[in-house]
């Protein structure tokens, strides 16, 4: 910390803003609460005086604030600031904060409460803290289960460096949200102007040659190796490094259903689909690359394969139960480790490589044939099959450098399989509970304004979202999205479980399927109409492509478009 000239009138609000500035936050995502007046005053002074500060976004729901920070962080991979209102605001946004934890997105989340309840000197914080906003132990206590780190700034003089510490912890592996309780009295207290030192990008960790060489030898000796990855593409350079590694060794890559981002081109001949099942008995070497939960049920152990885990933090502290069956670990920056291994792809058994290359080419050809057959069937079906929606999106997005954010459940496999994302940072699956999709997509758009961003979402997930507040943010900050609703008028996953658990139960006899029917909902696209957005409702196959084309044109012209597609299943 360095001493600076005291600024007359400076208070904790200034300390917090300068701290976020030092952290390098581009934005402060705020769902407003009355405690943030000192921050607003500091920002107003800085805007008036031409002083540097992060851009402030005034958002009207906690999920929107945190979700947008998550989407932005998925692209930029740097900590941003999030301000919520007191303990109730933190609780309201907690699902989205937990989603950021699962997504590995760094951010510093703050909320506030009173420490004096009006009985101390200085300005009156207001009676709401005494009556109904405070939480025993402070909000940092309730934030512990869904953040990497949570604490309280107990002094205005340590506030800037507490923000620095929170940001540095959030940025380091495993990246995720850190929480800081900043009491209102601290925000109102006079600050002496001492600022935090700007933070720098974390250094990288590396597996040593002594650790990498034996793994390279294992790969060299393997007859039937396979890579399984969920989030290699989330690491900076991870997508490209995995492609180079797989090509150097001629190893197939499986992206299981649990994959939550694009990790490997789905159009690449070494892409081996999403089913790890066939490899459980056939593979003699399984390389788990950023794969937190590869086997389900967890006790389903590969029959003969040696398991090598390549992951900077293989045992995720936020996962309650995790089984990897690892025989070896390479713990360090994943992209660097893959590059080290690619360089060691020498003295290969060409016969073994040719055999597995031929086997993978046959698998890939079979998968492409199956995809084509599924799309041909969907084109000839009555009504709109979900496969037709995903395939149409693929064709329309081809060559646009588009990004797909997915918040479907029953259609997530269809989206991955038929949209066929093949570029880094072009596919993200929303994590941590339904209701965040629009906000995450808005944050992605904020970080990639020049690229079209498409949100694919089910009708059930759509109704969980703070739709009005999300549309407000889209319009206020000029963040146009294409929102495509896969609308089957049912909570399908709930219905499938009821049928699976009780195939011959009372509901099967009477047709009384509770907790699933969404036919009573109004037209979902209509909610966008008061915001002047482009809306379409599509119920005929021949109308689908023209509707999506019009919607993409509207997005290119600067307005969000919502296409509600009534699908058959």
mmCIF file with all atom_site columns, N, CA and C in Angstrom, residues 85-117:
data_model
loop_
_atom_site.group_PDB
_atom_site.id
_atom_site.type_symbol
_atom_site.label_atom_id
_atom_site.label_alt_id
_atom_site.label_comp_id
_atom_site.label_asym_id
_atom_site.label_entity_id
_atom_site.label_seq_id
_atom_site.pdbx_PDB_ins_code
_atom_site.Cartn_x
_atom_site.Cartn_y
_atom_site.Cartn_z
_atom_site.occupancy
_atom_site.B_iso_or_equiv
_atom_site.pdbx_formal_charge
_atom_site.auth_seq_id
_atom_site.auth_comp_id
_atom_site.auth_asym_id
_atom_site.auth_atom_id
_atom_site.pdbx_PDB_model_num
ATOM 1  N N  . UNK A 1 85  ? -27.289 -5.960  -2.605  1.00 0.00 ? 85  UNK A N  1
ATOM 2  C CA . UNK A 1 85  ? -27.886 -5.221  -1.495  1.00 0.00 ? 85  UNK A CA 1
ATOM 3  C C  . UNK A 1 85  ? -28.004 -6.088  -0.255  1.00 0.00 ? 85  UNK A C  1
ATOM 4  N N  . UNK A 1 86  ? -27.145 -5.783  0.750   1.00 0.00 ? 86  UNK A N  1
ATOM 5  C CA . UNK A 1 86  ? -27.268 -6.371  2.076   1.00 0.00 ? 86  UNK A CA 1
ATOM 6  C C  . UNK A 1 86  ? -27.334 -7.891  2.010   1.00 0.00 ? 86  UNK A C  1
ATOM 7  N N  . UNK A 1 87  ? -27.717 -8.513  3.110   1.00 0.00 ? 87  UNK A N  1
ATOM 8  C CA . UNK A 1 87  ? -27.838 -9.968  3.129   1.00 0.00 ? 87  UNK A CA 1
ATOM 9  C C  . UNK A 1 87  ? -28.972 -10.466 2.239   1.00 0.00 ? 87  UNK A C  1
ATOM 10 N N  . UNK A 1 88  ? -30.148 -9.818  2.218   1.00 0.00 ? 88  UNK A N  1
ATOM 11 C CA . UNK A 1 88  ? -31.203 -10.301 1.316   1.00 0.00 ? 88  UNK A CA 1
ATOM 12 C C  . UNK A 1 88  ? -30.781 -10.279 -0.152  1.00 0.00 ? 88  UNK A C  1
ATOM 13 N N  . UNK A 1 89  ? -30.051 -9.245  -0.562  1.00 0.00 ? 89  UNK A N  1
ATOM 14 C CA . UNK A 1 89  ? -29.582 -9.215  -1.943  1.00 0.00 ? 89  UNK A CA 1
ATOM 15 C C  . UNK A 1 89  ? -28.577 -10.312 -2.230  1.00 0.00 ? 89  UNK A C  1
ATOM 16 N N  . UNK A 1 90  ? -27.703 -10.574 -1.263  1.00 0.00 ? 90  UNK A N  1
ATOM 17 C CA . UNK A 1 90  ? -26.738 -11.661 -1.413  1.00 0.00 ? 90  UNK A CA 1
ATOM 18 C C  . UNK A 1 90  ? -27.465 -12.996 -1.534  1.00 0.00 ? 90  UNK A C  1
ATOM 19 N N  . UNK A 1 91  ? -28.476 -13.196 -0.703  1.00 0.00 ? 91  UNK A N  1
ATOM 20 C CA . UNK A 1 91  ? -29.253 -14.439 -0.779  1.00 0.00 ? 91  UNK A CA 1
ATOM 21 C C  . UNK A 1 91  ? -29.974 -14.555 -2.115  1.00 0.00 ? 91  UNK A C  1
ATOM 22 N N  . UNK A 1 92  ? -30.541 -13.446 -2.603  1.00 0.00 ? 92  UNK A N  1
ATOM 23 C CA . UNK A 1 92  ? -31.237 -13.465 -3.883  1.00 0.00 ? 92  UNK A CA 1
ATOM 24 C C  . UNK A 1 92  ? -30.274 -13.835 -5.012  1.00 0.00 ? 92  UNK A C  1
ATOM 25 N N  . UNK A 1 93  ? -29.045 -13.333 -4.932  1.00 0.00 ? 93  UNK A N  1
ATOM 26 C CA . UNK A 1 93  ? -28.069 -13.608 -5.979  1.00 0.00 ? 93  UNK A CA 1
ATOM 27 C C  . UNK A 1 93  ? -27.229 -14.844 -5.744  1.00 0.00 ? 93  UNK A C  1
ATOM 28 N N  . UNK A 1 94  ? -27.478 -15.567 -4.652  1.00 0.00 ? 94  UNK A N  1
ATOM 29 C CA . UNK A 1 94  ? -26.583 -16.656 -4.263  1.00 0.00 ? 94  UNK A CA 1
ATOM 30 C C  . UNK A 1 94  ? -26.533 -17.780 -5.293  1.00 0.00 ? 94  UNK A C  1
ATOM 31 N N  . UNK A 1 95  ? -27.641 -18.083 -5.945  1.00 0.00 ? 95  UNK A N  1
ATOM 32 C CA . UNK A 1 95  ? -27.614 -19.145 -6.949  1.00 0.00 ? 95  UNK A CA 1
ATOM 33 C C  . UNK A 1 95  ? -26.668 -18.777 -8.079  1.00 0.00 ? 95  UNK A C  1
ATOM 34 N N  . UNK A 1 96  ? -26.715 -17.513 -8.509  1.00 0.00 ? 96  UNK A N  1
ATOM 35 C CA . UNK A 1 96  ? -25.830 -17.075 -9.582  1.00 0.00 ? 96  UNK A CA 1
ATOM 36 C C  . UNK A 1 96  ? -24.379 -17.029 -9.117  1.00 0.00 ? 96  UNK A C  1
ATOM 37 N N  . UNK A 1 97  ? -24.135 -16.649 -7.867  1.00 0.00 ? 97  UNK A N  1
ATOM 38 C CA . UNK A 1 97  ? -22.766 -16.677 -7.341  1.00 0.00 ? 97  UNK A CA 1
ATOM 39 C C  . UNK A 1 97  ? -22.252 -18.109 -7.326  1.00 0.00 ? 97  UNK A C  1
ATOM 40 N N  . UNK A 1 98  ? -23.113 -19.044 -6.918  1.00 0.00 ? 98  UNK A N  1
ATOM 41 C CA . UNK A 1 98  ? -22.731 -20.451 -6.944  1.00 0.00 ? 98  UNK A CA 1
ATOM 42 C C  . UNK A 1 98  ? -22.463 -20.908 -8.371  1.00 0.00 ? 98  UNK A C  1
ATOM 43 N N  . UNK A 1 99  ? -23.255 -20.412 -9.320  1.00 0.00 ? 99  UNK A N  1
ATOM 44 C CA . UNK A 1 99  ? -23.004 -20.722 -10.720 1.00 0.00 ? 99  UNK A CA 1
ATOM 45 C C  . UNK A 1 99  ? -21.641 -20.234 -11.179 1.00 0.00 ? 99  UNK A C  1
ATOM 46 N N  . UNK A 1 100 ? -21.247 -19.036 -10.722 1.00 0.00 ? 100 UNK A N  1
ATOM 47 C CA . UNK A 1 100 ? -19.917 -18.514 -11.054 1.00 0.00 ? 100 UNK A CA 1
ATOM 48 C C  . UNK A 1 100 ? -18.820 -19.379 -10.456 1.00 0.00 ? 100 UNK A C  1
ATOM 49 N N  . UNK A 1 101 ? -19.069 -19.919 -9.252  1.00 0.00 ? 101 UNK A N  1
ATOM 50 C CA . UNK A 1 101 ? -18.103 -20.818 -8.622  1.00 0.00 ? 101 UNK A CA 1
ATOM 51 C C  . UNK A 1 101 ? -17.924 -22.073 -9.470  1.00 0.00 ? 101 UNK A C  1
ATOM 52 N N  . UNK A 1 102 ? -19.037 -22.665 -9.910  1.00 0.00 ? 102 UNK A N  1
ATOM 53 C CA . UNK A 1 102 ? -18.968 -23.865 -10.737 1.00 0.00 ? 102 UNK A CA 1
ATOM 54 C C  . UNK A 1 102 ? -18.329 -23.569 -12.088 1.00 0.00 ? 102 UNK A C  1
ATOM 55 N N  . UNK A 1 103 ? -18.573 -22.373 -12.620 1.00 0.00 ? 103 UNK A N  1
ATOM 56 C CA . UNK A 1 103 ? -18.036 -22.008 -13.929 1.00 0.00 ? 103 UNK A CA 1
ATOM 57 C C  . UNK A 1 103 ? -16.583 -21.562 -13.860 1.00 0.00 ? 103 UNK A C  1
ATOM 58 N N  . UNK A 1 104 ? -16.044 -21.402 -12.661 1.00 0.00 ? 104 UNK A N  1
ATOM 59 C CA . UNK A 1 104 ? -14.658 -20.978 -12.522 1.00 0.00 ? 104 UNK A CA 1
ATOM 60 C C  . UNK A 1 104 ? -14.416 -19.559 -12.969 1.00 0.00 ? 104 UNK A C  1
ATOM 61 N N  . UNK A 1 105 ? -15.359 -18.669 -12.658 1.00 0.00 ? 105 UNK A N  1
ATOM 62 C CA . UNK A 1 105 ? -15.257 -17.271 -13.084 1.00 0.00 ? 105 UNK A CA 1
ATOM 63 C C  . UNK A 1 105 ? -14.846 -16.405 -11.906 1.00 0.00 ? 105 UNK A C  1
ATOM 64 N N  . UNK A 1 106 ? -13.736 -15.655 -12.021 1.00 0.00 ? 106 UNK A N  1
ATOM 65 C CA . UNK A 1 106 ? -13.316 -14.796 -10.915 1.00 0.00 ? 106 UNK A CA 1
ATOM 66 C C  . UNK A 1 106 ? -14.140 -13.520 -10.838 1.00 0.00 ? 106 UNK A C  1
ATOM 67 N N  . UNK A 1 107 ? -14.518 -13.138 -9.645  1.00 0.00 ? 107 UNK A N  1
ATOM 68 C CA . UNK A 1 107 ? -15.203 -11.867 -9.403  1.00 0.00 ? 107 UNK A CA 1
ATOM 69 C C  . UNK A 1 107 ? -15.116 -11.554 -7.922  1.00 0.00 ? 107 UNK A C  1
ATOM 70 N N  . UNK A 1 108 ? -15.267 -10.270 -7.593  1.00 0.00 ? 108 UNK A N  1
ATOM 71 C CA . UNK A 1 108 ? -15.346 -9.845  -6.198  1.00 0.00 ? 108 UNK A CA 1
ATOM 72 C C  . UNK A 1 108 ? -16.764 -9.361  -5.959  1.00 0.00 ? 108 UNK A C  1
ATOM 73 N N  . UNK A 1 109 ? -17.495 -10.099 -5.130  1.00 0.00 ? 109 UNK A N  1
ATOM 74 C CA . UNK A 1 109 ? -18.885 -9.778  -4.804  1.00 0.00 ? 109 UNK A CA 1
ATOM 75 C C  . UNK A 1 109 ? -18.898 -9.099  -3.444  1.00 0.00 ? 109 UNK A C  1
ATOM 76 N N  . UNK A 1 110 ? -19.597 -7.981  -3.362  1.00 0.00 ? 110 UNK A N  1
ATOM 77 C CA . UNK A 1 110 ? -19.718 -7.285  -2.076  1.00 0.00 ? 110 UNK A CA 1
ATOM 78 C C  . UNK A 1 110 ? -21.172 -6.969  -1.780  1.00 0.00 ? 110 UNK A C  1
ATOM 79 N N  . UNK A 1 111 ? -21.517 -7.042  -0.515  1.00 0.00 ? 111 UNK A N  1
ATOM 80 C CA . UNK A 1 111 ? -22.763 -6.456  -0.022  1.00 0.00 ? 111 UNK A CA 1
ATOM 81 C C  . UNK A 1 111 ? -22.447 -5.861  1.341   1.00 0.00 ? 111 UNK A C  1
ATOM 82 N N  . UNK A 1 112 ? -23.456 -5.398  2.058   1.00 0.00 ? 112 UNK A N  1
ATOM 83 C CA . UNK A 1 112 ? -23.169 -4.582  3.227   1.00 0.00 ? 112 UNK A CA 1
ATOM 84 C C  . UNK A 1 112 ? -24.253 -4.773  4.277   1.00 0.00 ? 112 UNK A C  1
ATOM 85 N N  . UNK A 1 113 ? -23.914 -4.423  5.491   1.00 0.00 ? 113 UNK A N  1
ATOM 86 C CA . UNK A 1 113 ? -24.923 -4.250  6.527   1.00 0.00 ? 113 UNK A CA 1
ATOM 87 C C  . UNK A 1 113 ? -24.384 -3.255  7.545   1.00 0.00 ? 113 UNK A C  1
ATOM 88 N N  . UNK A 1 114 ? -25.165 -2.944  8.510   1.00 0.00 ? 114 UNK A N  1
ATOM 89 C CA . UNK A 1 114 ? -24.743 -1.973  9.523   1.00 0.00 ? 114 UNK A CA 1
ATOM 90 C C  . UNK A 1 114 ? -24.022 -2.679  10.661  1.00 0.00 ? 114 UNK A C  1
ATOM 91 N N  . UNK A 1 115 ? -23.102 -1.949  11.287  1.00 0.00 ? 115 UNK A N  1
ATOM 92 C CA . UNK A 1 115 ? -22.435 -2.451  12.490  1.00 0.00 ? 115 UNK A CA 1
ATOM 93 C C  . UNK A 1 115 ? -22.834 -1.675  13.742  1.00 0.00 ? 115 UNK A C  1
ATOM 94 N N  . UNK A 1 116 ? -23.497 -0.514  13.571  1.00 0.00 ? 116 UNK A N  1
ATOM 95 C CA . UNK A 1 116 ? -23.848 0.303   14.742  1.00 0.00 ? 116 UNK A CA 1
ATOM 96 C C  . UNK A 1 116 ? -25.353 0.391   14.963  1.00 0.00 ? 116 UNK A C  1
ATOM 97 N N  . UNK A 1 117 ? -26.136 0.106   13.923  1.00 0.00 ? 117 UNK A N  1
ATOM 98 C CA . UNK A 1 117 ? -27.600 0.136   14.014  1.00 0.00 ? 117 UNK A CA 1
ATOM 99 C C  . UNK A 1 117 ? -28.125 1.467   14.557  1.00 0.00 ? 117 UNK A C  1
#
